[in-house]
Amino acid sequence: MSRIAIIFMTHLMLLAFVPANAVDPEVEVEHDPASLLQLPSSLNDGPAHSGDTPTEWLQSEECVAATSLTNRAINSMLGRDDCLRKVGITRYRVHPQDGTTLFYDSDSREYRLPLDELPPSADPNDFHANPLVSDPGLSVAAQSRLLQFLALPIGTQYANALPTTSYALQVRPGVYYDTGAFESTPNRFFPGNIALDNTAAARKRGNAVFNDLEDSLQNIPVRAQLNNTFKGLFASDLLQAYADFFYAGRGDLRGRSYFARGYSGDFGFLIGKAETAFGDLGSAPMLVSHGAVPVGAPGVIDPSTFTHAGINQIRLTRHWDSDTIETTFAIEESFTASDVIANDQDLHDWPAFVSRVRFSPDDFDSYQIAAMYRPIGFISPTFVDRTTDGWGLSFIGRRANSERTRAIYCGAVGGEGIGGYIFGGVDAAVVTSPEQINALTNYGGYVAFQQVLSRSDELSNLTTNIAYGFVDSDAVMANQNAVLQQAWWNLLWNATDSVALGIEYQYGYRKIQDGNSGDNHRFSFIAQFTTPSARSTAAVLKSTRSPNQTLVRNRRL
C-alpha cells in the first residue's frame, strides 16, 4: 500500500501545478473552432438587460470589476455580453453532453460554467473547502455514463437525467509532535484519550509521528469522494448519490458518509450514513488533523479512530421562506455501542429522534437549534425492561462580516445521556446494577474566530483560526472522564486549488472523576494535495437561473 500511496501522491502533485484554466487537449479536438458561436457585437444583439441602459451597464460595478480572465469573473458576467467581451471572451458553445456553457478567449482557452448540483458533505479539516473563502466543491469529471442503465430503461424522457459526476482524491502527509501522550492508539489528538499523569501511558511523552491515524511511515492518509447528481429523475428537482471514504492504515478503508438524498420543490429526504442532524460540521472551526472536530461540538465520533463519522439515518426536510429557514426531522441509529457502560448487559438498539430548525439569511451565516431524544435501556436478568431517557438541546451558529474576511463560529450543547453526541469522549449512561441504568448529565461548547490574512483570488488565500472548546460530565465512576478542554491556533495557506499547507498548535486537558488529570501540547505540520477542483466555477449563477434552481444548489446537510 505504501508504494501505491507514493505513486498517487506524486500524481496529485503533478496535477496540482497544472493551471486551473488550462485547456485540456481533448477539449480542443472535440469541436471545430469555426463552429463556436460569436458573442453579439452589440447590446442590442444580445439578451435583454432589464433596468440598464448600455451606458449604465458598462459603468456598473460588476462590469468594471471584471478586469481579468478568471472563472469567477466570467460567472458574474454571464448574460452580460459586453462585460464578457471586456475580459476577453469572444466565443461560446453549449456542451452537447452535459449542457454546460463553455466560453473561449481569443487564444481558445476554455472556461466552463457548472451545472446545478447539491454540495458535498462539509469537512472542517479540508483546507480547500473552507466556507469563508470558497464554496464547497469537488473536482468535476465529464458527465458519467457509468450509471446510464438507471435512466435508459425507464424511458427516453429521462435521457437528460443521467448523472453529472464529480470526484475528489486527497492525500494529507504530515508530521505531529506531542509533549504528552495518549492512553491508546491511534495517536489522534483526542482529549478524552490523553494519558494521565504518573501512569504507564504517560511514559511515552515526547513522541513524533507521521500519520496520526497510526504510528507508521508505511501509510499516508488518503481520502476519496464520489458525487453523482441526477436532474429531473423520478420527477425530482435533484437527486444526489454521495460517498466519502478514507484510508485509515493497515488495509482499513472506512466509509465516513454514503447516502442518497433529493429534493422536489421545498421538500427533501436523505437516507444512508451522514452526519447527525443534531450537529453541523459546516459550522465547526477548522483543524488541520484528519477527521478532527473541536471538543464540545455536537456530533458523532468513530470510537476506533477518534474521527468524526456519519450515522445511519432517515431524514425529512422542509424549506421555507426562499430557503432561509429549514426544518428537519431525522430517525437515527443510536450510538449506545460506544458511550454507554453496559457492564455485561445487552443494550436495546433503539433509534434516536432528532429535530432541528436552521436559519440561513445568506450563503454563509447560519443559526441552528436542534433537539434530540434517545431512549437507552436493557432487559434485566429478571426480564424487566430497564430504561432511561436521554435528551439534549444544541445551538450552533456561524457569522461573517460583509467582506467575508473574518468569521465567528460557536456552539453549545447540553442534556442527559448524550455523551456520544458531543465530541470529546464522555459517557452518556452507566448500568450501575443488573436492575438499574442512569443517564449522565453532559454539556459542552466551543467558540472560534477565523481571519483571512490575505486573498489573491477565491482559490489562493491565507487564513488563521483560534478556538477553544470544553466538555463536562457528571461522571460517577473513578476512571470516567469528567472535564475535557481543548484550545488551538492554526495558519492555513491554500496555494492553489490543489495544494495547501497548514501549521497548528493544540492544547488538550483531561480530568477524570477521581481527580487525576493529564495534558498535552501538539505541534503539527500538514500538506494537503487534492485533485484540481472546479471551485472557481462553483458560484451560483443567480442572473441566469430560476430562484428554485439557485436555492436547491445551496441546500447543505
mmCIF file with all atom_site columns, N, CA, C and O in Angstrom, residues 439-476:
data_model
loop_
_atom_site.group_PDB
_atom_site.id
_atom_site.type_symbol
_atom_site.label_atom_id
_atom_site.label_alt_id
_atom_site.label_comp_id
_atom_site.label_asym_id
_atom_site.label_entity_id
_atom_site.label_seq_id
_atom_site.pdbx_PDB_ins_code
_atom_site.Cartn_x
_atom_site.Cartn_y
_atom_site.Cartn_z
_atom_site.occupancy
_atom_site.B_iso_or_equiv
_atom_site.pdbx_formal_charge
_atom_site.auth_seq_id
_atom_site.auth_comp_id
_atom_site.auth_asym_id
_atom_site.auth_atom_id
_atom_site.pdbx_PDB_model_num
ATOM 1   N N  . ALA A 1 439 ? -28.715 7.822  33.380 1.00 0.00 ? 439 ALA A N  1
ATOM 2   C CA . ALA A 1 439 ? -28.190 8.747  32.372 1.00 0.00 ? 439 ALA A CA 1
ATOM 3   C C  . ALA A 1 439 ? -27.338 9.802  33.066 1.00 0.00 ? 439 ALA A C  1
ATOM 4   O O  . ALA A 1 439 ? -27.653 10.252 34.173 1.00 0.00 ? 439 ALA A O  1
ATOM 5   N N  . LEU A 1 440 ? -26.230 10.180 32.434 1.00 0.00 ? 440 LEU A N  1
ATOM 6   C CA . LEU A 1 440 ? -25.329 11.184 32.972 1.00 0.00 ? 440 LEU A CA 1
ATOM 7   C C  . LEU A 1 440 ? -25.597 12.540 32.331 1.00 0.00 ? 440 LEU A C  1
ATOM 8   O O  . LEU A 1 440 ? -25.947 12.625 31.154 1.00 0.00 ? 440 LEU A O  1
ATOM 9   N N  . THR A 1 441 ? -25.426 13.591 33.097 1.00 0.00 ? 441 THR A N  1
ATOM 10  C CA . THR A 1 441 ? -25.562 14.945 32.563 1.00 0.00 ? 441 THR A CA 1
ATOM 11  C C  . THR A 1 441 ? -24.302 15.301 31.788 1.00 0.00 ? 441 THR A C  1
ATOM 12  O O  . THR A 1 441 ? -23.188 15.165 32.297 1.00 0.00 ? 441 THR A O  1
ATOM 13  N N  . ASN A 1 442 ? -24.473 15.738 30.535 1.00 0.00 ? 442 ASN A N  1
ATOM 14  C CA . ASN A 1 442 ? -23.358 16.112 29.672 1.00 0.00 ? 442 ASN A CA 1
ATOM 15  C C  . ASN A 1 442 ? -23.628 17.498 29.090 1.00 0.00 ? 442 ASN A C  1
ATOM 16  O O  . ASN A 1 442 ? -24.748 17.790 28.677 1.00 0.00 ? 442 ASN A O  1
ATOM 17  N N  . TYR A 1 443 ? -22.613 18.330 29.061 1.00 0.00 ? 443 TYR A N  1
ATOM 18  C CA . TYR A 1 443 ? -22.757 19.613 28.367 1.00 0.00 ? 443 TYR A CA 1
ATOM 19  C C  . TYR A 1 443 ? -21.387 20.095 27.895 1.00 0.00 ? 443 TYR A C  1
ATOM 20  O O  . TYR A 1 443 ? -20.337 19.665 28.396 1.00 0.00 ? 443 TYR A O  1
ATOM 21  N N  . GLY A 1 444 ? -21.403 20.963 26.914 1.00 0.00 ? 444 GLY A N  1
ATOM 22  C CA . GLY A 1 444 ? -20.154 21.466 26.348 1.00 0.00 ? 444 GLY A CA 1
ATOM 23  C C  . GLY A 1 444 ? -20.409 22.625 25.410 1.00 0.00 ? 444 GLY A C  1
ATOM 24  O O  . GLY A 1 444 ? -21.550 23.058 25.196 1.00 0.00 ? 444 GLY A O  1
ATOM 25  N N  . GLY A 1 445 ? -19.331 23.131 24.835 1.00 0.00 ? 445 GLY A N  1
ATOM 26  C CA . GLY A 1 445 ? -19.450 24.245 23.911 1.00 0.00 ? 445 GLY A CA 1
ATOM 27  C C  . GLY A 1 445 ? -18.108 24.596 23.301 1.00 0.00 ? 445 GLY A C  1
ATOM 28  O O  . GLY A 1 445 ? -17.057 24.092 23.721 1.00 0.00 ? 445 GLY A O  1
ATOM 29  N N  . TYR A 1 446 ? -18.143 25.439 22.296 1.00 0.00 ? 446 TYR A N  1
ATOM 30  C CA . TYR A 1 446 ? -16.911 25.899 21.648 1.00 0.00 ? 446 TYR A CA 1
ATOM 31  C C  . TYR A 1 446 ? -17.146 27.281 21.063 1.00 0.00 ? 446 TYR A C  1
ATOM 32  O O  . TYR A 1 446 ? -18.291 27.696 20.799 1.00 0.00 ? 446 TYR A O  1
ATOM 33  N N  . VAL A 1 447 ? -16.060 28.015 20.851 1.00 0.00 ? 447 VAL A N  1
ATOM 34  C CA . VAL A 1 447 ? -16.104 29.305 20.180 1.00 0.00 ? 447 VAL A CA 1
ATOM 35  C C  . VAL A 1 447 ? -14.814 29.449 19.387 1.00 0.00 ? 447 VAL A C  1
ATOM 36  O O  . VAL A 1 447 ? -13.754 28.989 19.824 1.00 0.00 ? 447 VAL A O  1
ATOM 37  N N  . ALA A 1 448 ? -14.895 30.036 18.218 1.00 0.00 ? 448 ALA A N  1
ATOM 38  C CA . ALA A 1 448 ? -13.720 30.158 17.351 1.00 0.00 ? 448 ALA A CA 1
ATOM 39  C C  . ALA A 1 448 ? -13.806 31.449 16.553 1.00 0.00 ? 448 ALA A C  1
ATOM 40  O O  . ALA A 1 448 ? -14.892 31.946 16.245 1.00 0.00 ? 448 ALA A O  1
ATOM 41  N N  . PHE A 1 449 ? -12.634 31.958 16.209 1.00 0.00 ? 449 PHE A N  1
ATOM 42  C CA . PHE A 1 449 ? -12.532 33.156 15.373 1.00 0.00 ? 449 PHE A CA 1
ATOM 43  C C  . PHE A 1 449 ? -11.626 32.843 14.196 1.00 0.00 ? 449 PHE A C  1
ATOM 44  O O  . PHE A 1 449 ? -10.548 32.254 14.360 1.00 0.00 ? 449 PHE A O  1
ATOM 45  N N  . GLN A 1 450 ? -12.064 33.211 13.000 1.00 0.00 ? 450 GLN A N  1
ATOM 46  C CA . GLN A 1 450 ? -11.291 32.973 11.781 1.00 0.00 ? 450 GLN A CA 1
ATOM 47  C C  . GLN A 1 450 ? -11.046 34.299 11.070 1.00 0.00 ? 450 GLN A C  1
ATOM 48  O O  . GLN A 1 450 ? -11.956 35.125 10.939 1.00 0.00 ? 450 GLN A O  1
ATOM 49  N N  . GLN A 1 451 ? -9.817  34.484 10.602 1.00 0.00 ? 451 GLN A N  1
ATOM 50  C CA . GLN A 1 451 ? -9.436  35.709 9.918  1.00 0.00 ? 451 GLN A CA 1
ATOM 51  C C  . GLN A 1 451 ? -8.746  35.362 8.603  1.00 0.00 ? 451 GLN A C  1
ATOM 52  O O  . GLN A 1 451 ? -7.846  34.517 8.566  1.00 0.00 ? 451 GLN A O  1
ATOM 53  N N  . VAL A 1 452 ? -9.177  36.019 7.529  1.00 0.00 ? 452 VAL A N  1
ATOM 54  C CA . VAL A 1 452 ? -8.481  35.906 6.250  1.00 0.00 ? 452 VAL A CA 1
ATOM 55  C C  . VAL A 1 452 ? -7.365  36.946 6.248  1.00 0.00 ? 452 VAL A C  1
ATOM 56  O O  . VAL A 1 452 ? -7.626  38.150 6.268  1.00 0.00 ? 452 VAL A O  1
ATOM 57  N N  . LEU A 1 453 ? -6.123  36.486 6.228  1.00 0.00 ? 453 LEU A N  1
ATOM 58  C CA . LEU A 1 453 ? -4.975  37.394 6.275  1.00 0.00 ? 453 LEU A CA 1
ATOM 59  C C  . LEU A 1 453 ? -4.650  37.957 4.903  1.00 0.00 ? 453 LEU A C  1
ATOM 60  O O  . LEU A 1 453 ? -4.217  39.108 4.784  1.00 0.00 ? 453 LEU A O  1
ATOM 61  N N  . SER A 1 454 ? -4.822  37.145 3.871  1.00 0.00 ? 454 SER A N  1
ATOM 62  C CA . SER A 1 454 ? -4.606  37.620 2.506  1.00 0.00 ? 454 SER A CA 1
ATOM 63  C C  . SER A 1 454 ? -5.377  36.720 1.563  1.00 0.00 ? 454 SER A C  1
ATOM 64  O O  . SER A 1 454 ? -5.606  35.552 1.850  1.00 0.00 ? 454 SER A O  1
ATOM 65  N N  . ARG A 1 455 ? -5.759  37.296 0.425  1.00 0.00 ? 455 ARG A N  1
ATOM 66  C CA . ARG A 1 455 ? -6.512  36.523 -0.558 1.00 0.00 ? 455 ARG A CA 1
ATOM 67  C C  . ARG A 1 455 ? -6.274  37.148 -1.927 1.00 0.00 ? 455 ARG A C  1
ATOM 68  O O  . ARG A 1 455 ? -6.688  38.276 -2.183 1.00 0.00 ? 455 ARG A O  1
ATOM 69  N N  . SER A 1 456 ? -5.618  36.406 -2.795 1.00 0.00 ? 456 SER A N  1
ATOM 70  C CA . SER A 1 456 ? -5.386  36.900 -4.143 1.00 0.00 ? 456 SER A CA 1
ATOM 71  C C  . SER A 1 456 ? -6.570  36.590 -5.052 1.00 0.00 ? 456 SER A C  1
ATOM 72  O O  . SER A 1 456 ? -6.862  37.338 -5.964 1.00 0.00 ? 456 SER A O  1
ATOM 73  N N  . ASP A 1 457 ? -7.244  35.485 -4.815 1.00 0.00 ? 457 ASP A N  1
ATOM 74  C CA . ASP A 1 457 ? -8.486  35.149 -5.504 1.00 0.00 ? 457 ASP A CA 1
ATOM 75  C C  . ASP A 1 457 ? -9.194  34.108 -4.661 1.00 0.00 ? 457 ASP A C  1
ATOM 76  O O  . ASP A 1 457 ? -8.813  33.843 -3.518 1.00 0.00 ? 457 ASP A O  1
ATOM 77  N N  . GLU A 1 458 ? -10.281 33.492 -5.213 1.00 0.00 ? 458 GLU A N  1
ATOM 78  C CA . GLU A 1 458 ? -11.059 32.547 -4.418 1.00 0.00 ? 458 GLU A CA 1
ATOM 79  C C  . GLU A 1 458 ? -10.342 31.235 -4.175 1.00 0.00 ? 458 GLU A C  1
ATOM 80  O O  . GLU A 1 458 ? -10.812 30.406 -3.398 1.00 0.00 ? 458 GLU A O  1
ATOM 81  N N  . LEU A 1 459 ? -9.214  31.006 -4.845 1.00 0.00 ? 459 LEU A N  1
ATOM 82  C CA . LEU A 1 459 ? -8.501  29.744 -4.695 1.00 0.00 ? 459 LEU A CA 1
ATOM 83  C C  . LEU A 1 459 ? -7.228  29.874 -3.877 1.00 0.00 ? 459 LEU A C  1
ATOM 84  O O  . LEU A 1 459 ? -6.749  28.902 -3.325 1.00 0.00 ? 459 LEU A O  1
ATOM 85  N N  . SER A 1 460 ? -6.640  31.039 -3.834 1.00 0.00 ? 460 SER A N  1
ATOM 86  C CA . SER A 1 460 ? -5.374  31.247 -3.132 1.00 0.00 ? 460 SER A CA 1
ATOM 87  C C  . SER A 1 460 ? -5.606  32.208 -1.972 1.00 0.00 ? 460 SER A C  1
ATOM 88  O O  . SER A 1 460 ? -6.007  33.366 -2.176 1.00 0.00 ? 460 SER A O  1
ATOM 89  N N  . ASN A 1 461 ? -5.373  31.726 -0.742 1.00 0.00 ? 461 ASN A N  1
ATOM 90  C CA . ASN A 1 461 ? -5.647  32.559 0.416  1.00 0.00 ? 461 ASN A CA 1
ATOM 91  C C  . ASN A 1 461 ? -4.852  32.069 1.617  1.00 0.00 ? 461 ASN A C  1
ATOM 92  O O  . ASN A 1 461 ? -4.404  30.916 1.660  1.00 0.00 ? 461 ASN A O  1
ATOM 93  N N  . LEU A 1 462 ? -4.707  32.938 2.586  1.00 0.00 ? 462 LEU A N  1
ATOM 94  C CA . LEU A 1 462 ? -4.034  32.638 3.845  1.00 0.00 ? 462 LEU A CA 1
ATOM 95  C C  . LEU A 1 462 ? -4.984  32.986 4.972  1.00 0.00 ? 462 LEU A C  1
ATOM 96  O O  . LEU A 1 462 ? -5.435  34.131 5.085  1.00 0.00 ? 462 LEU A O  1
ATOM 97  N N  . THR A 1 463 ? -5.326  31.993 5.805  1.00 0.00 ? 463 THR A N  1
ATOM 98  C CA . THR A 1 463 ? -6.270  32.216 6.893  1.00 0.00 ? 463 THR A CA 1
ATOM 99  C C  . THR A 1 463 ? -5.694  31.695 8.205  1.00 0.00 ? 463 THR A C  1
ATOM 100 O O  . THR A 1 463 ? -4.794  30.850 8.219  1.00 0.00 ? 463 THR A O  1
ATOM 101 N N  . THR A 1 464 ? -6.237  32.191 9.295  1.00 0.00 ? 464 THR A N  1
ATOM 102 C CA . THR A 1 464 ? -5.830  31.730 10.618 1.00 0.00 ? 464 THR A CA 1
ATOM 103 C C  . THR A 1 464 ? -7.064  31.515 11.473 1.00 0.00 ? 464 THR A C  1
ATOM 104 O O  . THR A 1 464 ? -8.099  32.181 11.284 1.00 0.00 ? 464 THR A O  1
ATOM 105 N N  . ASN A 1 465 ? -6.985  30.559 12.397 1.00 0.00 ? 465 ASN A N  1
ATOM 106 C CA . ASN A 1 465 ? -8.091  30.224 13.295 1.00 0.00 ? 465 ASN A CA 1
ATOM 107 C C  . ASN A 1 465 ? -7.568  30.127 14.723 1.00 0.00 ? 465 ASN A C  1
ATOM 108 O O  . ASN A 1 465 ? -6.475  29.593 14.961 1.00 0.00 ? 465 ASN A O  1
ATOM 109 N N  . ILE A 1 466 ? -8.336  30.626 15.660 1.00 0.00 ? 466 ILE A N  1
ATOM 110 C CA . ILE A 1 466 ? -8.048  30.444 17.077 1.00 0.00 ? 466 ILE A CA 1
ATOM 111 C C  . ILE A 1 466 ? -9.349  30.054 17.756 1.00 0.00 ? 466 ILE A C  1
ATOM 112 O O  . ILE A 1 466 ? -10.410 30.615 17.448 1.00 0.00 ? 466 ILE A O  1
ATOM 113 N N  . ALA A 1 467 ? -9.304  29.045 18.647 1.00 0.00 ? 467 ALA A N  1
ATOM 114 C CA . ALA A 1 467 ? -10.547 28.491 19.163 1.00 0.00 ? 467 ALA A CA 1
ATOM 115 C C  . ALA A 1 467 ? -10.341 27.827 20.519 1.00 0.00 ? 467 ALA A C  1
ATOM 116 O O  . ALA A 1 467 ? -9.212  27.511 20.931 1.00 0.00 ? 467 ALA A O  1
ATOM 117 N N  . TYR A 1 468 ? -11.466 27.592 21.188 1.00 0.00 ? 468 TYR A N  1
ATOM 118 C CA . TYR A 1 468 ? -11.476 26.906 22.486 1.00 0.00 ? 468 TYR A CA 1
ATOM 119 C C  . TYR A 1 468 ? -12.763 26.098 22.590 1.00 0.00 ? 468 TYR A C  1
ATOM 120 O O  . TYR A 1 468 ? -13.836 26.535 22.147 1.00 0.00 ? 468 TYR A O  1
ATOM 121 N N  . GLY A 1 469 ? -12.667 24.900 23.196 1.00 0.00 ? 469 GLY A N  1
ATOM 122 C CA . GLY A 1 469 ? -13.836 24.078 23.430 1.00 0.00 ? 469 GLY A CA 1
ATOM 123 C C  . GLY A 1 469 ? -13.707 23.297 24.728 1.00 0.00 ? 469 GLY A C  1
ATOM 124 O O  . GLY A 1 469 ? -12.589 23.067 25.223 1.00 0.00 ? 469 GLY A O  1
ATOM 125 N N  . PHE A 1 470 ? -14.831 22.888 25.300 1.00 0.00 ? 470 PHE A N  1
ATOM 126 C CA . PHE A 1 470 ? -14.811 22.125 26.555 1.00 0.00 ? 470 PHE A CA 1
ATOM 127 C C  . PHE A 1 470 ? -16.008 21.181 26.608 1.00 0.00 ? 470 PHE A C  1
ATOM 128 O O  . PHE A 1 470 ? -17.018 21.374 25.938 1.00 0.00 ? 470 PHE A O  1
ATOM 129 N N  . VAL A 1 471 ? -15.876 20.147 27.435 1.00 0.00 ? 471 VAL A N  1
ATOM 130 C CA . VAL A 1 471 ? -16.959 19.214 27.745 1.00 0.00 ? 471 VAL A CA 1
ATOM 131 C C  . VAL A 1 471 ? -16.920 18.909 29.232 1.00 0.00 ? 471 VAL A C  1
ATOM 132 O O  . VAL A 1 471 ? -15.831 18.751 29.809 1.00 0.00 ? 471 VAL A O  1
ATOM 133 N N  . ASP A 1 472 ? -18.086 18.817 29.847 1.00 0.00 ? 472 ASP A N  1
ATOM 134 C CA . ASP A 1 472 ? -18.189 18.490 31.265 1.00 0.00 ? 472 ASP A CA 1
ATOM 135 C C  . ASP A 1 472 ? -19.241 17.396 31.426 1.00 0.00 ? 472 ASP A C  1
ATOM 136 O O  . ASP A 1 472 ? -20.287 17.428 30.769 1.00 0.00 ? 472 ASP A O  1
ATOM 137 N N  . SER A 1 473 ? -18.963 16.416 32.301 1.00 0.00 ? 473 SER A N  1
ATOM 138 C CA . SER A 1 473 ? -19.896 15.316 32.533 1.00 0.00 ? 473 SER A CA 1
ATOM 139 C C  . SER A 1 473 ? -19.902 14.964 34.008 1.00 0.00 ? 473 SER A C  1
ATOM 140 O O  . SER A 1 473 ? -18.854 15.012 34.675 1.00 0.00 ? 473 SER A O  1
ATOM 141 N N  . ASP A 1 474 ? -21.079 14.606 34.530 1.00 0.00 ? 474 ASP A N  1
ATOM 142 C CA . ASP A 1 474 ? -21.157 14.232 35.949 1.00 0.00 ? 474 ASP A CA 1
ATOM 143 C C  . ASP A 1 474 ? -20.801 12.754 36.103 1.00 0.00 ? 474 ASP A C  1
ATOM 144 O O  . ASP A 1 474 ? -21.638 11.912 36.428 1.00 0.00 ? 474 ASP A O  1
ATOM 145 N N  . ALA A 1 475 ? -19.551 12.451 35.864 1.00 0.00 ? 475 ALA A N  1
ATOM 146 C CA . ALA A 1 475 ? -19.062 11.075 35.937 1.00 0.00 ? 475 ALA A CA 1
ATOM 147 C C  . ALA A 1 475 ? -19.303 10.489 37.327 1.00 0.00 ? 475 ALA A C  1
ATOM 148 O O  . ALA A 1 475 ? -19.176 11.171 38.347 1.00 0.00 ? 475 ALA A O  1
ATOM 149 N N  . VAL A 1 476 ? -19.643 9.184  37.358 1.00 0.00 ? 476 VAL A N  1
ATOM 150 C CA . VAL A 1 476 ? -19.922 8.517  38.627 1.00 0.00 ? 476 VAL A CA 1
ATOM 151 C C  . VAL A 1 476 ? -18.892 7.450  38.954 1.00 0.00 ? 476 VAL A C  1
ATOM 152 O O  . VAL A 1 476 ? -18.826 6.976  40.093 1.00 0.00 ? 476 VAL A O  1
#
